[in-house]
Amino acid sequence: MGTFKIEGGIRLKGEITPQGAKNEALQILCAVLLTSEKVTITNIPDIIDVNKLITLLGNLGVKIQKIGQGAYTFQADEVNVNYLETEAFKKEGGSLRGSIMIVGPLLARFGKGYIPKPGGDKIGRRRLDTHFEGFINLGASFRYNREDHFYGVEIKGRLQGAYMLLDEASVTGTANIVMAAVLAEGTTTIYNAACEPYLQQLCKMLNAMGATIKGVGSNLLTIEGVTSLMGCEHRILPDMIEIGSWIGLAAMTRSEITIKNVCWDNLGVIPSTFRKLGITIERKGDDIFIPEHKEGYEIKTDIDGSILTIADAPWPGFTPDLLSIVLVVATQSKGDVLIHQKMFESRLFFVDKLIDMGAKIMLCDPHRAVVMGHDFKSQLKATTMSSPDIRAGISLLIAALSAKGTSTIQNIEQIDRGYERIDERLRALGANIVRV
């Protein structure tokens, strides 16, 4: 396992450009399976989870060519669907959460799709029912092998369009169903669909390939099925989770940082949520400028003076992936805040590590924590810790960069799953971080 050694308490300065969005890349890459023609994708992040999916596509027979930094062409004209039933695939697919999204495209184009129980962050139960209920609505038959946790869907002939009301606005579930429905016969209507920017990007890409999807950006999608799709070119958006991470980093270390080319129009409530913590966020063109917070930052209260509550919600609500960042930033704020993590029951369990560093946090239950800020009157102290998942890992890294002394973070492969060359990019801002 790799380890980061971090000397904290150093103020940073400079510019940083966010990587391509991990969550968009995982959807977009699966969509290349829908056509036999060449698809060109740019701004692909060079991170573990995305690279694993690219390797999986290659093992399925997709022809892959790297044409530049973060730029690839994909051509799925000789897909080997029999690979899905090999032991190698069971091991490979089981190590990556995003592998579930190959099922929809494979089912639509080849009549079958299999997947072992996917891996990913251990942040609580992450059900797959929405995916498979959608496929069943489109006419597929479902089977599940409890012995080896292997899921499968099959159909003879074409999928048939249908109306469906999703039981939850699952992003990956919506993406999977949309990718299956674009090649189904007839009209598919998906109500309570996820509508976050990365799902919108997937729909725009599919439309560029010849699909007919209406209602993009809303929670009601109407899809007119087509018989085939063509190739296209697509550029992935900047990663809004990384953008939020850099906002939190700047505030916690009281640093002056400019985040370049953020695609403001796709950030939703992220800037306003950080402003509620008292963080100054300035828009300069398509950049975010965070000035040095010499006097710290003060949490706003509700209009009636009640303690501020920040909770996650499906888009356009605040993304759950940034609640860990908000929590760690609040440890040095002036004032108190209630963090309510509704969507995953194990995501707040990393707060014990922050408490060990001197943070004042009261964990009310698996979903709620009250943070009482130090207002920089008491600096967090360095410690040794392990990264439990991607988002908790980056939060602990931000805490270590603000703490007094040298911290050690183990299991940094979790951070590398979602953040590209993070140690190099932080050193460019002046951070003292070493990969051991």
Short mmCIF file of C-alpha atoms in Angstrom, two decimals:
data_model
loop_
_atom_site.label_atom_id
_atom_site.label_comp_id
_atom_site.label_asym_id
_atom_site.label_seq_id
_atom_site.Cartn_x
_atom_site.Cartn_y
_atom_site.Cartn_z
CA MET A 1 0.00 0.00 0.00
CA GLY A 2 1.14 3.53 -0.74
CA THR A 3 1.45 6.29 1.86
CA PHE A 4 1.43 10.08 1.85
CA LYS A 5 3.67 12.04 4.22
CA ILE A 6 2.30 15.57 4.64
CA GLU A 7 3.84 18.53 6.40
CA GLY A 8 0.82 20.65 7.30
CA GLY A 9 0.28 24.30 8.14
CA ILE A 10 1.72 25.61 4.87
CA ARG A 11 -0.22 28.25 2.94
CA LEU A 12 -0.54 27.42 -0.73
CA LYS A 13 -0.79 29.66 -3.78
CA GLY A 14 -1.31 29.28 -7.49
CA GLU A 15 -3.59 27.84 -10.15
CA ILE A 16 -4.99 24.36 -10.51
CA THR A 17 -7.03 22.88 -13.36
CA PRO A 18 -9.63 20.24 -12.48
CA GLN A 19 -9.37 16.85 -14.13
CA GLY A 20 -12.10 15.35 -16.29
CA ALA A 21 -15.10 14.12 -14.32
CA LYS A 22 -14.70 10.58 -13.01
CA ASN A 23 -18.44 9.91 -12.74
CA GLU A 24 -19.09 11.13 -16.27
CA ALA A 25 -16.18 9.13 -17.69
CA LEU A 26 -17.51 5.86 -16.26
CA GLN A 27 -20.86 6.40 -18.03
CA ILE A 28 -19.44 7.71 -21.31
CA LEU A 29 -16.92 4.88 -21.65
CA CYS A 30 -19.65 2.24 -21.32
CA ALA A 31 -21.64 3.97 -24.08
CA VAL A 32 -18.96 3.14 -26.68
CA LEU A 33 -20.33 -0.43 -26.60
CA LEU A 34 -23.54 0.79 -28.29
CA THR A 35 -21.97 1.27 -31.74
CA SER A 36 -19.57 -0.50 -34.07
CA GLU A 37 -18.24 2.86 -35.26
CA LYS A 38 -15.29 4.80 -33.83
CA VAL A 39 -15.93 7.06 -30.80
CA THR A 40 -13.40 9.71 -29.74
CA ILE A 41 -13.43 10.89 -26.10
CA THR A 42 -11.23 13.64 -24.67
CA ASN A 43 -10.49 14.96 -21.15
CA ILE A 44 -10.55 11.43 -19.70
CA PRO A 45 -9.02 11.50 -16.19
CA ASP A 46 -5.96 9.31 -15.63
CA ILE A 47 -7.21 7.63 -12.44
CA ILE A 48 -7.42 4.04 -11.22
CA ASP A 49 -11.18 3.51 -11.57
CA VAL A 50 -11.33 4.89 -15.11
CA ASN A 51 -8.21 3.02 -16.22
CA LYS A 52 -9.69 -0.22 -14.87
CA LEU A 53 -12.80 0.31 -16.99
CA ILE A 54 -10.72 1.05 -20.10
CA THR A 55 -8.81 -2.21 -19.49
CA LEU A 56 -12.10 -4.09 -19.08
CA LEU A 57 -13.37 -2.70 -22.40
CA GLY A 58 -10.15 -3.81 -24.06
CA ASN A 59 -10.59 -7.32 -22.66
CA LEU A 60 -14.11 -7.34 -24.12
CA GLY A 61 -12.59 -6.79 -27.55
CA VAL A 62 -13.00 -3.02 -27.91
CA LYS A 63 -10.19 -1.52 -30.01
CA ILE A 64 -8.60 1.27 -28.00
CA GLN A 65 -6.06 3.82 -29.14
CA LYS A 66 -4.57 6.59 -27.03
CA ILE A 67 -4.21 9.70 -29.22
CA GLY A 68 -3.08 12.23 -26.63
CA GLN A 69 -3.17 13.17 -22.94
CA GLY A 70 -6.60 12.06 -21.75
CA ALA A 71 -7.75 11.41 -25.34
CA TYR A 72 -8.70 8.01 -26.75
CA THR A 73 -10.56 6.42 -29.63
CA PHE A 74 -12.75 3.37 -29.03
CA GLN A 75 -14.25 0.99 -31.60
CA ALA A 76 -16.52 -1.83 -30.44
CA ASP A 77 -16.87 -3.65 -33.77
CA GLU A 78 -15.57 -7.02 -32.55
CA VAL A 79 -16.96 -7.38 -29.02
CA ASN A 80 -16.44 -10.80 -27.41
CA VAL A 81 -19.54 -11.18 -25.23
CA ASN A 82 -18.39 -14.66 -24.17
CA TYR A 83 -15.73 -12.93 -22.05
CA LEU A 84 -18.57 -12.01 -19.66
CA GLU A 85 -18.83 -15.63 -18.53
CA THR A 86 -15.14 -16.12 -17.72
CA GLU A 87 -13.56 -16.22 -14.27
CA ALA A 88 -11.24 -13.40 -15.35
CA PHE A 89 -14.24 -11.12 -15.96
CA LYS A 90 -15.83 -12.04 -12.64
CA LYS A 91 -12.69 -10.90 -10.86
CA GLU A 92 -12.16 -7.83 -13.04
CA GLY A 93 -15.77 -6.59 -13.02
CA GLY A 94 -16.13 -7.19 -9.30
CA SER A 95 -13.34 -4.73 -8.48
CA LEU A 96 -15.05 -1.70 -10.04
CA ARG A 97 -18.40 -0.13 -9.19
CA GLY A 98 -18.75 1.50 -12.61
CA SER A 99 -18.63 -1.88 -14.37
CA ILE A 100 -22.39 -2.23 -13.76
CA MET A 101 -22.99 0.26 -16.60
CA ILE A 102 -21.71 -2.09 -19.30
CA VAL A 103 -24.84 -4.21 -18.81
CA GLY A 104 -27.33 -1.83 -20.47
CA PRO A 105 -25.33 -1.33 -23.69
CA LEU A 106 -24.47 -5.04 -23.99
CA LEU A 107 -28.09 -6.08 -23.39
CA ALA A 108 -29.39 -3.63 -26.00
CA ARG A 109 -26.87 -4.51 -28.69
CA PHE A 110 -26.05 -8.17 -28.07
CA GLY A 111 -29.07 -9.46 -26.15
CA LYS A 112 -27.30 -10.27 -22.91
CA GLY A 113 -25.31 -8.67 -20.14
CA TYR A 114 -23.69 -10.12 -17.02
CA ILE A 115 -21.93 -8.58 -14.07
CA PRO A 116 -20.50 -9.80 -10.75
CA LYS A 117 -21.45 -7.84 -7.65
CA PRO A 118 -19.52 -4.58 -8.25
CA GLY A 119 -16.95 -3.20 -5.84
CA GLY A 120 -16.27 0.46 -5.03
CA ASP A 121 -16.40 2.54 -1.87
CA LYS A 122 -17.60 0.92 1.35
CA ILE A 123 -19.98 3.73 2.26
CA GLY A 124 -23.11 1.70 2.96
CA ARG A 125 -25.57 -0.34 0.94
CA ARG A 126 -25.66 0.57 -2.75
CA ARG A 127 -28.54 -1.33 -4.28
CA LEU A 128 -28.73 -2.46 -7.91
CA ASP A 129 -32.48 -3.05 -8.02
CA THR A 130 -33.21 0.11 -10.04
CA HIS A 131 -30.91 -1.07 -12.85
CA PHE A 132 -32.41 -4.52 -13.21
CA GLU A 133 -36.03 -3.48 -12.68
CA GLY A 134 -35.53 -1.08 -15.59
CA PHE A 135 -34.16 -3.85 -17.82
CA ILE A 136 -37.08 -6.10 -16.85
CA ASN A 137 -39.51 -3.31 -17.78
CA LEU A 138 -37.86 -3.25 -21.22
CA GLY A 139 -38.56 -6.98 -21.63
CA ALA A 140 -35.36 -8.64 -20.38
CA SER A 141 -35.34 -11.76 -18.22
CA PHE A 142 -33.28 -11.58 -15.03
CA ARG A 143 -31.25 -14.19 -13.19
CA TYR A 144 -29.10 -14.02 -10.08
CA ASN A 145 -26.65 -16.62 -8.84
CA ARG A 146 -26.48 -16.20 -5.06
CA GLU A 147 -23.50 -18.52 -4.77
CA ASP A 148 -21.09 -16.23 -6.62
CA HIS A 149 -23.21 -13.03 -6.61
CA PHE A 150 -23.44 -13.00 -10.41
CA TYR A 151 -26.19 -10.97 -12.07
CA GLY A 152 -27.46 -11.49 -15.60
CA VAL A 153 -30.10 -10.17 -18.02
CA GLU A 154 -30.98 -11.62 -21.40
CA ILE A 155 -33.51 -11.09 -24.17
CA LYS A 156 -34.39 -12.75 -27.46
CA GLY A 157 -34.86 -10.16 -30.16
CA ARG A 158 -35.07 -6.42 -29.33
CA LEU A 159 -35.88 -4.70 -26.09
CA GLN A 160 -39.33 -3.08 -26.08
CA GLY A 161 -39.93 0.53 -25.03
CA ALA A 162 -41.97 0.98 -21.84
CA TYR A 163 -43.11 3.52 -19.27
CA MET A 164 -41.34 3.28 -15.92
CA LEU A 165 -41.30 5.22 -12.67
CA LEU A 166 -37.92 4.67 -11.02
CA ASP A 167 -38.04 3.83 -7.32
CA GLU A 168 -35.06 6.14 -6.78
CA ALA A 169 -33.31 8.77 -8.91
CA SER A 170 -30.22 6.60 -9.26
CA VAL A 171 -27.58 8.20 -11.50
CA THR A 172 -25.95 4.96 -12.63
CA GLY A 173 -29.36 3.26 -12.79
CA THR A 174 -30.75 6.00 -15.04
CA ALA A 175 -27.63 5.90 -17.23
CA ASN A 176 -27.85 2.13 -17.61
CA ILE A 177 -31.55 2.17 -18.51
CA VAL A 178 -31.10 5.06 -20.96
CA MET A 179 -28.29 3.23 -22.74
CA ALA A 180 -30.47 0.16 -23.07
CA ALA A 181 -33.55 2.11 -24.17
CA VAL A 182 -31.91 3.99 -27.05
CA LEU A 183 -31.79 0.73 -29.05
CA ALA A 184 -35.18 -0.58 -27.86
CA GLU A 185 -38.17 -0.78 -30.19
CA GLY A 186 -40.72 1.98 -29.57
CA THR A 187 -40.94 4.69 -26.93
CA THR A 188 -39.46 4.54 -23.43
CA THR A 189 -40.52 7.04 -20.78
CA ILE A 190 -38.43 7.29 -17.60
CA TYR A 191 -39.95 9.28 -14.72
CA ASN A 192 -37.94 10.18 -11.60
CA ALA A 193 -34.81 9.96 -13.74
CA ALA A 194 -31.55 11.38 -12.41
CA CYS A 195 -30.73 14.68 -14.10
CA GLU A 196 -27.24 15.64 -12.91
CA PRO A 197 -24.85 17.24 -15.45
CA TYR A 198 -22.97 14.00 -16.13
CA LEU A 199 -26.21 12.21 -17.02
CA GLN A 200 -27.07 15.16 -19.26
CA GLN A 201 -23.68 14.75 -20.92
CA LEU A 202 -24.39 11.08 -21.58
CA CYS A 203 -27.75 11.95 -23.19
CA LYS A 204 -26.13 14.65 -25.34
CA MET A 205 -23.48 12.18 -26.48
CA LEU A 206 -26.09 9.54 -27.33
CA ASN A 207 -28.12 12.11 -29.28
CA ALA A 208 -24.95 12.99 -31.21
CA MET A 209 -24.66 9.28 -32.03
CA GLY A 210 -28.16 9.26 -33.50
CA ALA A 211 -30.36 8.54 -30.47
CA THR A 212 -33.56 10.51 -29.83
CA ILE A 213 -33.74 11.54 -26.16
CA LYS A 214 -36.02 14.37 -25.05
CA GLY A 215 -36.28 16.04 -21.65
CA VAL A 216 -32.51 16.13 -21.06
CA GLY A 217 -31.85 17.99 -17.80
CA SER A 218 -35.26 17.10 -16.32
CA ASN A 219 -36.47 14.09 -14.35
CA LEU A 220 -38.75 12.96 -17.20
CA LEU A 221 -36.93 11.44 -20.17
CA THR A 222 -38.62 10.29 -23.37
CA ILE A 223 -36.61 8.02 -25.66
CA GLU A 224 -37.58 6.98 -29.18
CA GLY A 225 -35.65 3.82 -29.95
CA VAL A 226 -33.46 3.51 -33.04
CA THR A 227 -31.98 0.46 -34.73
CA SER A 228 -28.34 1.54 -34.60
CA LEU A 229 -26.01 4.33 -33.47
CA MET A 230 -22.99 5.90 -35.15
CA GLY A 231 -19.68 7.21 -33.86
CA CYS A 232 -19.08 10.66 -32.42
CA GLU A 233 -16.63 12.92 -30.60
CA HIS A 234 -17.23 13.86 -26.97
CA ARG A 235 -15.40 15.95 -24.35
CA ILE A 236 -15.85 15.20 -20.66
CA LEU A 237 -16.74 18.03 -18.25
CA PRO A 238 -14.41 19.15 -15.42
CA ASP A 239 -14.93 17.14 -12.24
CA MET A 240 -17.21 19.16 -9.95
CA ILE A 241 -16.24 17.00 -6.95
CA GLU A 242 -12.61 17.90 -7.49
CA ILE A 243 -13.57 21.57 -7.87
CA GLY A 244 -15.38 21.42 -4.52
CA SER A 245 -12.33 19.70 -3.02
CA TRP A 246 -10.05 22.56 -4.11
CA ILE A 247 -12.48 25.14 -2.68
CA GLY A 248 -12.31 23.31 0.64
CA LEU A 249 -8.52 23.02 0.46
CA ALA A 250 -8.11 26.75 -0.14
CA ALA A 251 -10.36 27.65 2.80
CA MET A 252 -8.82 25.19 5.28
CA THR A 253 -5.24 26.17 4.50
CA ARG A 254 -6.16 29.90 4.16
CA SER A 255 -4.58 29.89 0.71
CA GLU A 256 -5.06 31.97 -2.42
CA ILE A 257 -5.98 29.57 -5.19
CA THR A 258 -7.49 29.94 -8.65
CA ILE A 259 -9.39 26.96 -10.04
CA LYS A 260 -9.28 27.15 -13.83
CA ASN A 261 -11.97 26.36 -16.42
CA VAL A 262 -14.64 25.04 -14.05
CA CYS A 263 -17.71 25.21 -16.36
CA TRP A 264 -19.65 27.37 -13.90
CA ASP A 265 -23.01 26.63 -15.48
CA ASN A 266 -22.72 22.98 -14.43
CA LEU A 267 -21.80 23.56 -10.77
CA GLY A 268 -25.37 24.00 -9.48
CA VAL A 269 -25.55 24.83 -5.76
CA ILE A 270 -21.92 23.92 -5.02
CA PRO A 271 -20.61 27.53 -4.90
CA SER A 272 -23.58 28.80 -2.84
CA THR A 273 -23.24 25.91 -0.37
CA PHE A 274 -19.59 26.73 0.32
CA ARG A 275 -20.55 30.40 0.64
CA LYS A 276 -22.92 29.41 3.45
CA LEU A 277 -19.80 28.32 5.34
CA GLY A 278 -18.49 31.86 4.96
CA ILE A 279 -16.02 31.07 2.18
CA THR A 280 -15.40 33.84 -0.36
CA ILE A 281 -15.81 32.53 -3.90
CA GLU A 282 -15.25 34.92 -6.79
CA ARG A 283 -16.14 34.24 -10.39
CA LYS A 284 -13.53 35.38 -12.89
CA GLY A 285 -14.65 34.38 -16.36
CA ASP A 286 -14.92 30.61 -16.16
CA ASP A 287 -12.49 30.42 -13.22
CA ILE A 288 -13.07 30.33 -9.46
CA PHE A 289 -10.85 32.56 -7.34
CA ILE A 290 -10.52 31.82 -3.61
CA PRO A 291 -8.71 34.63 -1.77
CA GLU A 292 -6.60 34.08 1.33
CA HIS A 293 -8.98 33.90 4.31
CA LYS A 294 -6.72 35.70 6.80
CA GLU A 295 -9.57 36.25 9.26
CA GLY A 296 -11.11 32.83 8.73
CA TYR A 297 -14.71 32.23 7.65
CA GLU A 298 -18.00 32.33 9.56
CA ILE A 299 -20.93 29.94 9.03
CA LYS A 300 -24.22 31.61 8.24
CA THR A 301 -27.31 30.72 10.26
CA ASP A 302 -30.83 30.29 8.97
CA ILE A 303 -33.02 33.42 8.79
CA ASP A 304 -34.52 32.68 12.21
CA GLY A 305 -31.08 32.15 13.75
CA SER A 306 -31.26 28.34 13.74
CA ILE A 307 -28.11 26.29 13.20
CA LEU A 308 -27.30 25.79 9.52
CA THR A 309 -28.02 22.31 8.13
CA ILE A 310 -26.24 21.08 5.00
CA ALA A 311 -27.75 17.92 3.56
CA ASP A 312 -27.25 15.94 0.38
CA ALA A 313 -30.00 15.38 -2.18
CA PRO A 314 -30.38 14.19 -5.78
CA TRP A 315 -29.44 16.81 -8.38
CA PRO A 316 -30.04 19.73 -8.42
CA GLY A 317 -29.53 19.29 -4.67
CA PHE A 318 -26.09 19.21 -3.06
CA THR A 319 -24.05 16.20 -4.13
CA PRO A 320 -23.30 13.63 -1.37
CA ASP A 321 -19.72 13.32 -2.66
CA LEU A 322 -18.90 16.76 -1.24
CA LEU A 323 -20.42 16.40 2.23
CA SER A 324 -17.13 14.98 3.56
CA ILE A 325 -15.34 18.08 2.26
CA VAL A 326 -17.91 20.42 3.82
CA LEU A 327 -17.57 18.59 7.13
CA VAL A 328 -13.79 18.93 7.32
CA VAL A 329 -13.91 22.60 6.23
CA ALA A 330 -16.43 23.30 9.01
CA THR A 331 -13.94 22.11 11.66
CA GLN A 332 -12.08 25.45 11.35
CA SER A 333 -15.09 27.69 10.77
CA LYS A 334 -16.54 30.22 13.17
CA GLY A 335 -19.87 28.74 14.18
CA ASP A 336 -21.63 25.39 14.08
CA VAL A 337 -23.26 23.31 11.35
CA LEU A 338 -25.30 20.12 11.17
CA ILE A 339 -24.16 17.77 8.39
CA HIS A 340 -26.93 15.41 7.29
CA GLN A 341 -25.78 12.57 5.03
CA LYS A 342 -29.06 11.02 3.87
CA MET A 343 -27.99 8.77 1.03
CA PHE A 344 -25.25 6.52 2.51
CA GLU A 345 -25.28 5.22 6.06
CA SER A 346 -21.52 4.66 6.50
CA ARG A 347 -20.06 7.77 4.92
CA LEU A 348 -19.63 9.78 8.13
CA PHE A 349 -17.72 7.11 10.02
CA PHE A 350 -14.37 8.69 9.13
CA VAL A 351 -15.02 11.56 11.60
CA ASP A 352 -13.27 9.63 14.39
CA LYS A 353 -10.01 10.37 12.59
CA LEU A 354 -10.81 14.11 12.58
CA ILE A 355 -11.71 13.94 16.26
CA ASP A 356 -8.28 12.36 16.89
CA MET A 357 -6.79 15.43 15.19
CA GLY A 358 -8.63 17.71 17.62
CA ALA A 359 -11.78 18.53 15.68
CA LYS A 360 -14.95 19.14 17.68
CA ILE A 361 -17.53 16.85 16.08
CA MET A 362 -20.50 15.11 17.63
CA LEU A 363 -21.72 12.12 15.62
CA CYS A 364 -25.45 11.99 16.35
CA ASP A 365 -26.14 8.79 14.38
CA PRO A 366 -24.85 7.18 11.14
CA HIS A 367 -26.39 9.99 9.09
CA ARG A 368 -25.86 13.19 11.11
CA ALA A 369 -22.93 15.02 12.66
CA VAL A 370 -22.70 18.40 14.38
CA VAL A 371 -19.44 20.25 13.75
CA MET A 372 -18.35 23.01 16.15
CA GLY A 373 -15.72 25.09 14.43
CA HIS A 374 -12.41 26.15 16.01
CA ASP A 375 -12.29 29.49 14.10
CA PHE A 376 -8.53 28.74 13.62
CA LYS A 377 -7.97 29.42 17.34
CA SER A 378 -6.91 25.80 17.73
CA GLN A 379 -5.04 24.11 14.89
CA LEU A 380 -5.69 20.45 14.05
CA LYS A 381 -2.78 18.23 15.06
CA ALA A 382 -0.97 15.81 12.80
CA THR A 383 -1.63 12.09 13.08
CA THR A 384 -1.40 8.76 11.25
CA MET A 385 -4.59 7.59 9.53
CA SER A 386 -5.90 5.39 6.73
CA SER A 387 -8.12 6.43 3.83
CA PRO A 388 -11.41 4.46 3.96
CA ASP A 389 -12.83 5.67 0.62
CA ILE A 390 -12.19 8.26 -2.10
CA ARG A 391 -14.09 11.22 -0.61
CA ALA A 392 -13.15 10.61 3.02
CA GLY A 393 -9.56 10.18 1.82
CA ILE A 394 -9.41 13.60 0.18
CA SER A 395 -11.07 15.14 3.25
CA LEU A 396 -8.41 13.66 5.51
CA LEU A 397 -5.74 14.90 3.12
CA ILE A 398 -7.14 18.44 3.34
CA ALA A 399 -7.19 18.13 7.14
CA ALA A 400 -3.55 16.98 7.13
CA LEU A 401 -2.49 19.89 4.91
CA SER A 402 -3.98 22.32 7.44
CA ALA A 403 -2.72 20.52 10.57
CA LYS A 404 0.36 21.31 12.61
CA GLY A 405 3.13 18.77 12.12
CA THR A 406 3.67 15.76 9.86
CA SER A 407 0.74 13.48 9.10
CA THR A 408 0.76 10.06 7.47
CA ILE A 409 -2.11 8.81 5.32
CA GLN A 410 -2.09 5.12 4.43
CA ASN A 411 -4.14 3.23 1.82
CA ILE A 412 -3.81 6.16 -0.58
CA GLU A 413 -4.86 3.93 -3.47
CA GLN A 414 -8.37 4.93 -2.41
CA ILE A 415 -7.52 8.58 -3.16
CA ASP A 416 -5.80 7.63 -6.43
CA ARG A 417 -9.03 5.97 -7.56
CA GLY A 418 -10.59 9.41 -7.96
CA TYR A 419 -7.83 12.06 -8.10
CA GLU A 420 -5.24 12.31 -10.84
CA ARG A 421 -1.59 12.79 -9.76
CA ILE A 422 -2.83 14.61 -6.70
CA ASP A 423 0.55 14.80 -4.95
CA GLU A 424 2.24 16.37 -8.01
CA ARG A 425 -0.53 18.92 -8.45
CA LEU A 426 -0.51 19.87 -4.77
CA ARG A 427 3.27 20.31 -4.79
CA ALA A 428 2.83 22.75 -7.71
CA LEU A 429 0.76 24.87 -5.28
CA GLY A 430 3.51 24.71 -2.65
CA ALA A 431 2.33 21.77 -0.55
CA ASN A 432 4.86 19.58 1.24
CA ILE A 433 3.53 16.13 0.32
CA VAL A 434 5.58 13.05 -0.48
CA ARG A 435 4.39 9.69 -1.84
CA VAL A 436 6.17 6.84 -0.05
#
